[in-house]
Coordinates of C-alpha atoms and ligand atoms in Angstrom, one line a residue:
X30 CA -26.1 -29.6 16.8
X31 CA -23.0 -27.9 16.4
X32 CA -23.3 -23.8 16.3
X33 CA -21.2 -22.5 14.0
X34 CA -19.6 -19.1 14.8
X35 CA -19.4 -16.5 12.1
X36 CA -15.5 -16.0 11.6
X37 CA -15.1 -12.7 9.7
X38 CA -11.3 -12.1 9.0
X39 CA -9.5 -9.2 10.4
X40 CA -8.3 -8.5 6.9
X41 CA -12.7 -7.9 6.1
X42 CA -12.6 -5.3 9.4
X43 CA -12.9 -1.8 8.4
X44 CA -11.6 -0.5 11.9
X45 CA -8.4 -3.0 10.9
X46 CA -8.1 -1.2 7.2
X47 CA -8.5 2.2 9.0
X48 CA -5.5 1.3 11.4
X49 CA -3.1 0.4 8.6
X50 CA -4.0 3.5 5.8
X51 CA -1.6 6.2 6.5
X52 CA -2.7 9.4 5.1
X53 CA 1.3 10.7 5.0
X54 CA 1.7 7.6 2.3
X55 CA -1.4 9.1 0.0
X56 CA 0.2 13.0 0.2
X57 CA 3.3 11.8 -0.9
X58 CA 2.1 10.5 -3.6
X59 CA 0.1 13.4 -4.7
X60 CA 2.9 15.6 -4.6
X61 CA 4.8 13.6 -6.6
X62 CA 2.3 12.8 -9.3
X63 CA 1.2 16.6 -9.4
X64 CA 4.7 18.0 -9.2
X65 CA 4.2 19.5 -6.1
X66 CA 7.3 17.5 -5.1
X67 CA 10.4 16.4 -6.9
X68 CA 10.7 12.7 -8.1
X69 CA 13.8 10.5 -6.6
X70 CA 15.5 11.7 -10.0
X71 CA 15.2 15.3 -9.2
X72 CA 12.6 15.9 -11.5
X73 CA 9.1 17.1 -11.2
X74 CA 5.9 16.0 -13.0
X75 CA 4.5 19.0 -15.1
X76 CA 1.8 17.2 -16.9
X77 CA 0.7 13.8 -17.3
X78 CA -1.4 14.9 -20.6
X79 CA -0.9 11.9 -23.4
X80 CA 0.5 14.3 -25.7
X81 CA 3.2 15.6 -23.3
X82 CA 6.7 13.7 -23.3
X83 CA 6.3 13.0 -19.4
X84 CA 3.6 10.7 -19.9
X85 CA 6.0 8.1 -20.0
X86 CA 7.9 9.2 -17.1
X87 CA 4.3 9.1 -15.4
X88 CA 4.1 5.5 -16.7
X89 CA 7.3 4.5 -14.8
X90 CA 6.4 6.2 -11.4
X91 CA 3.1 4.3 -11.2
X92 CA 5.2 1.2 -12.4
X93 CA 7.9 1.8 -9.5
X94 CA 5.3 2.6 -6.8
X95 CA 3.4 -0.6 -7.4
X96 CA 6.5 -2.7 -7.7
X97 CA 7.9 -1.5 -4.3
X98 CA 4.8 -3.2 -2.5
X99 CA 5.7 -6.8 -1.4
X100 CA 3.6 -9.0 -3.1
X101 CA 2.7 -7.3 -6.0
X102 CA 3.1 -8.7 -9.4
X103 CA 3.2 -5.7 -12.0
X104 CA 3.0 -5.3 -15.6
X105 CA 2.3 -3.0 -18.2
X106 CA 0.0 -3.5 -21.2
X107 CA 0.4 -1.5 -24.5
X108 CA -2.4 0.0 -27.0
X109 CA -2.4 1.2 -30.2
X110 CA -4.0 4.7 -30.5
X111 CA -3.4 7.8 -32.5
X112 CA -4.1 10.1 -29.4
X113 CA -0.1 10.6 -28.7
X114 CA 2.8 10.8 -30.2
X115 CA 4.4 8.5 -27.6
X116 CA 3.6 4.7 -26.9
X117 CA 1.2 4.7 -24.1
X118 CA 0.6 1.6 -21.6
X119 CA -2.0 0.9 -18.9
X120 CA -0.1 0.0 -15.9
X121 CA -1.7 -3.2 -13.9
X122 CA -0.3 -4.7 -10.5
X123 CA -2.2 -7.6 -8.9
X124 CA -2.2 -9.4 -5.2
X125 CA -2.5 -13.1 -6.9
X126 CA -5.4 -15.0 -4.8
X127 CA -4.7 -18.5 -3.7
X128 CA -7.7 -19.2 -6.4
X129 CA -6.9 -19.0 -9.8
X130 CA -10.2 -19.6 -10.9
X131 CA -12.0 -16.6 -9.4
X132 CA -12.6 -13.7 -11.1
X133 CA -10.1 -10.7 -9.8
X134 CA -11.7 -7.8 -7.8
X135 CA -10.9 -5.0 -9.3
X136 CA -9.6 -1.0 -8.3
X137 CA -8.9 1.4 -10.8
X138 CA -8.4 4.9 -11.9
X139 CA -6.7 6.4 -14.4
X140 CA -2.8 8.6 -14.3
X141 CA -3.0 10.7 -17.5
X142 CA -4.3 14.0 -17.3
X143 CA -5.6 17.1 -18.8
X144 CA -6.1 20.9 -18.8
X145 CA -7.9 21.2 -22.0
X146 CA -10.6 23.7 -20.4
X147 CA -7.8 26.4 -20.3
X148 CA -7.5 28.7 -23.2
X149 CA -4.7 28.3 -25.5
X150 CA -3.5 25.3 -23.6
X151 CA -0.7 23.3 -25.4
X152 CA -1.0 19.8 -24.4
X153 CA 2.7 19.3 -25.4
X154 CA 4.0 21.6 -23.5
X155 CA 1.8 23.4 -20.7
X156 CA 0.9 22.1 -17.0
X157 CA -2.0 19.5 -16.4
X158 CA -1.4 18.6 -12.7
X159 CA -4.3 16.7 -12.4
X160 CA -4.4 16.5 -8.4
X161 CA -7.9 15.8 -8.4
X162 CA -8.3 14.0 -11.9
X163 CA -7.1 12.0 -11.3
X164 CA -4.5 11.6 -9.2
X165 CA -6.5 11.2 -6.2
X166 CA -7.7 7.6 -7.7
X167 CA -4.5 6.4 -8.4
X168 CA -3.3 7.5 -5.0
X169 CA -6.3 5.5 -4.1
X170 CA -5.2 2.4 -5.7
X171 CA -1.4 2.4 -4.5
X172 CA -2.3 2.6 -0.5
X173 CA -5.3 -0.1 -0.9
X174 CA -2.8 -2.1 -2.5
X175 CA -0.3 -1.5 0.1
X176 CA -2.6 -2.3 2.8
X177 CA -4.1 -5.0 1.5
X178 CA -0.6 -6.8 1.2
X179 CA 0.5 -6.8 4.4
X180 CA -2.5 -9.0 4.7
X181 CA -0.1 -12.1 5.4
X182 CA -3.1 -15.1 5.0
X183 CA -3.5 -13.6 2.0
X184 CA -7.1 -13.4 -0.5
X185 CA -8.8 -16.5 -2.0
X186 CA -9.7 -14.0 -5.1
X187 CA -7.0 -11.6 -6.9
X188 CA -7.4 -8.3 -6.2
X189 CA -6.4 -6.1 -9.5
X190 CA -5.0 -2.5 -9.6
X191 CA -5.5 -0.8 -12.9
X192 CA -4.1 2.4 -13.3
X193 CA -5.1 3.6 -16.9
X194 CA -3.8 5.7 -19.6
X195 CA -5.6 7.8 -22.1
X196 CA -8.6 8.3 -20.3
X197 CA -8.7 11.5 -20.9
X198 CA -8.8 11.5 -24.8
X199 CA -11.7 9.4 -25.0
X200 CA -11.2 6.0 -22.6
X201 CA -8.4 4.7 -24.9
X202 CA -6.6 2.6 -22.1
X203 CA -9.9 0.8 -20.8
X204 CA -11.6 0.1 -23.9
X205 CA -8.5 -1.6 -25.0
X206 CA -8.4 -3.4 -21.4
X207 CA -11.5 -4.5 -21.9
X208 CA -11.5 -5.7 -25.4
X209 CA -8.0 -7.6 -24.2
X210 CA -9.9 -9.2 -21.4
X211 CA -12.9 -10.2 -23.6
X212 CA -10.5 -11.6 -26.1
X213 CA -9.1 -13.8 -23.5
X214 CA -12.1 -15.3 -22.1
X215 CA -11.8 -13.3 -19.0
X216 CA -14.1 -11.1 -17.1
X217 CA -13.9 -9.4 -13.8
X218 CA -15.7 -10.2 -10.4
X219 CA -16.1 -6.3 -9.6
X220 CA -14.4 -3.4 -11.1
X221 CA -14.3 -0.2 -8.7
X222 CA -13.2 3.2 -11.0
X223 CA -12.5 5.9 -8.8
X224 CA -12.6 9.2 -10.6
X225 CA -12.3 11.8 -9.1
X226 CA -12.3 11.3 -5.5
X227 CA -10.3 13.9 -4.1
X228 CA -12.0 17.2 -4.0
X229 CA -15.2 17.6 -1.3
X230 CA -17.3 20.2 -2.5
X231 CA -18.5 22.9 0.1
X232 CA -16.9 20.4 2.6
X233 CA -20.1 17.9 2.1
X234 CA -18.6 14.9 2.7
X235 CA -20.6 13.1 0.1
X236 CA -19.1 10.8 -2.2
X237 CA -21.0 9.7 -5.2
X238 CA -20.8 6.9 -7.4
X239 CA -23.3 5.9 -10.5
X240 CA -24.5 2.5 -11.4
X241 CA -26.0 0.5 -14.0
X242 CA -29.3 -1.0 -13.2
X243 CA -27.9 -4.5 -13.9
X244 CA -25.4 -3.9 -10.7
X245 CA -28.0 -3.0 -8.2
X246 CA -26.8 -5.3 -5.7
X247 CA -23.0 -4.1 -5.7
X248 CA -24.2 -1.1 -5.2
X249 CA -26.4 -1.6 -2.4
X250 CA -23.5 -3.3 -1.1
X251 CA -21.2 -0.6 -0.9
X252 CA -23.7 1.8 0.3
X253 CA -24.5 -0.8 3.6
X254 CA -20.8 -0.9 4.2
X255 CA -19.8 2.7 3.8
X256 CA -22.5 3.1 6.6
X257 CA -20.2 1.1 8.9
X258 CA -16.8 2.0 7.5
X259 CA -16.2 5.6 7.0
X260 CA -17.1 8.8 8.3
X261 CA -18.8 10.2 4.8
X262 CA -22.0 9.9 2.8
X263 CA -21.8 7.4 0.2
X264 CA -24.5 7.5 -2.3
X265 CA -25.3 5.9 -5.5
X266 CA -27.6 7.3 -8.7
X267 CA -28.7 4.7 -11.0
X268 CA -27.1 6.3 -13.9
X269 CA -30.7 6.3 -15.8
X270 CA -31.7 9.0 -14.0
X271 CA -29.1 11.4 -15.0
X272 CA -28.8 10.6 -18.7
X273 CA -26.3 8.0 -18.4
X274 CA -22.8 7.8 -17.0
X275 CA -19.9 7.7 -20.0
X276 CA -17.6 9.8 -18.2
X277 CA -14.6 7.1 -16.9
X278 CA -13.0 3.9 -17.5
X279 CA -16.5 2.2 -15.9
X280 CA -17.9 2.8 -19.1
X281 CA -16.2 0.0 -21.2
X282 CA -16.9 -2.5 -18.0
X283 CA -20.6 -1.9 -18.7
X284 CA -20.5 -2.2 -22.3
X285 CA -19.1 -5.7 -22.2
X286 CA -21.5 -6.8 -19.4
X287 CA -18.9 -6.7 -16.4
X288 CA -19.9 -5.2 -13.2
X289 CA -18.5 -1.9 -12.4
X290 CA -19.4 1.0 -10.0
X291 CA -18.0 4.7 -11.0
X292 CA -17.3 6.6 -8.0
X293 CA -16.5 10.0 -8.1
X294 CA -17.3 13.5 -6.1
X295 CA -20.2 15.3 -7.5
X296 CA -20.4 18.9 -8.4
X297 CA -17.3 19.0 -10.3
X298 CA -14.9 21.8 -9.2
X299 CA -13.9 25.0 -11.0
X300 CA -10.3 23.5 -11.5
X301 CA -11.9 20.5 -13.4
X302 CA -9.4 20.0 -16.5
X303 CA -7.5 23.4 -16.0
X304 CA -4.0 24.2 -14.7
X305 CA -5.7 24.8 -11.2
X306 CA -6.1 21.2 -10.9
X307 CA -3.6 21.2 -8.0
X308 CA -2.9 19.8 -4.9
X309 CA -4.6 22.1 -2.7
X310 CA -8.1 21.1 -4.6
X311 CA -7.3 17.9 -2.8
X312 CA -9.1 17.3 1.1
X313 CA -6.8 14.7 2.3
X314 CA -9.2 13.6 5.0
X315 CA -12.0 13.0 2.8
X316 CA -9.7 10.9 0.4
X317 CA -8.5 9.0 3.2
X318 CA -12.0 8.3 3.5
X319 CA -12.3 6.8 0.3
X320 CA -9.4 5.0 0.3
X321 CA -11.1 3.4 3.4
X322 CA -13.7 2.4 1.6
X323 CA -11.9 1.0 -1.6
X324 CA -10.0 -1.1 0.6
X325 CA -12.7 -2.8 2.6
X326 CA -14.9 -3.3 -0.5
X327 CA -12.1 -5.0 -2.1
X328 CA -11.0 -6.7 0.9
X329 CA -14.3 -8.0 1.7
X330 CA -15.4 -9.0 -1.8
X331 CA -11.6 -10.8 -2.4
X332 CA -12.3 -12.7 0.5
X333 CA -9.6 -12.8 3.4
X334 CA -8.2 -16.1 4.4
X335 CA -7.9 -16.4 7.9
X336 CA -4.9 -16.6 10.2
X337 CA -5.6 -20.6 10.8
X338 CA -8.3 -23.2 10.0
X339 CA -11.0 -23.6 12.8
X340 CA -10.1 -20.6 14.7
X341 CA -13.5 -19.7 16.3
X342 CA -12.3 -16.0 17.5
X343 CA -13.7 -13.3 16.1
X344 CA -12.0 -9.8 15.5
X345 CA -13.6 -7.8 18.2
X346 CA -11.5 -7.5 21.4
X347 CA -9.2 -9.8 22.5
X348 CA -10.5 -11.7 19.3
X349 CA -8.2 -9.6 17.6
X350 CA -5.2 -9.9 19.4
X351 CA -5.3 -13.8 19.3
X352 CA -5.9 -13.7 15.4
X353 CA -2.9 -11.7 15.4
X354 CA -0.6 -14.2 17.3
X355 CA -2.3 -16.9 15.1
X356 CA -1.2 -14.7 12.3
X357 CA 2.3 -15.3 12.9
X358 CA 1.8 -19.0 13.5
X359 CA 0.4 -19.6 10.1
X360 CA 3.5 -17.5 8.5
X361 CA 5.7 -19.9 10.3
X362 CA 4.1 -22.8 9.1
X363 CA 4.4 -21.4 5.6
X364 CA 7.9 -20.8 5.6
X365 CA 8.1 -24.9 6.8
X366 CA 5.9 -25.4 3.7
X367 CA 7.9 -24.3 1.8
Ligands
ZN25 ZN1 -10.7 11.7 -14.6

């Protein structure tokens, strides 16, 4: 009888992912999104409110950041809304899988912001840095995209990164996105919403997520992964135990019967939805663990391709080095095949 070794692609190995994730890139994204650092054109993003003129610059920033990553297909999705005087778009980037019949694995966050809990806040002029909520989530998507795009053999399943607009004014972007999916007969394999994931209350190193009873298997899977992959505790709570969770972009997916989890920190900090939600609210070490978790989960679900067919190496020890060498062989072979 033939004994088959279980062969795990390196890209599904959280240790490989940890090596690839770069906190400096995450921090650079956060600094630009929150106005801490100038953008390439010398401007600063003061606000990403849908009622602030810079919402258009914020959208362009997200597009440019995804477009700078090799291998991604990037597009925007317009939607009608009366919540803004500007034309709003979700920004979508996809790492195409080799099997287009498979529904995509989705990582998502929202790039709009608010400071509506500040007395007298004028959305059209006043700051809304939204560092934790939800620049942290957008930075998570970008770094996961950078890491996954470096896996040269690719993935069977597409990985889609969706940065929503108009979350803060009633999940408008995500409701429109899910309606468009339904209209075209599409669904998702699994959608993970990261909102917010940067603040680490009391240095507790606990990341929460909510799930609907329909998605218990998905909840169990991410908890199991977290035990090996990250240095934070990841705990899921059935939404029925706390009166339901309609607070983020996972909700339209639940309404449509599509599997999704809402990943975030709890309790929310005093800076939530105020002008005080600046970059100092974000624990970069904690956020880096969230990125490793997000990337590892997406990689595993997207079914990474092996470096070569029939390779019986595993990713431990010298097997990892062999795998890397074989990755080069496959790349060359692909080029020859044109
Ligand atoms: Zn949010």
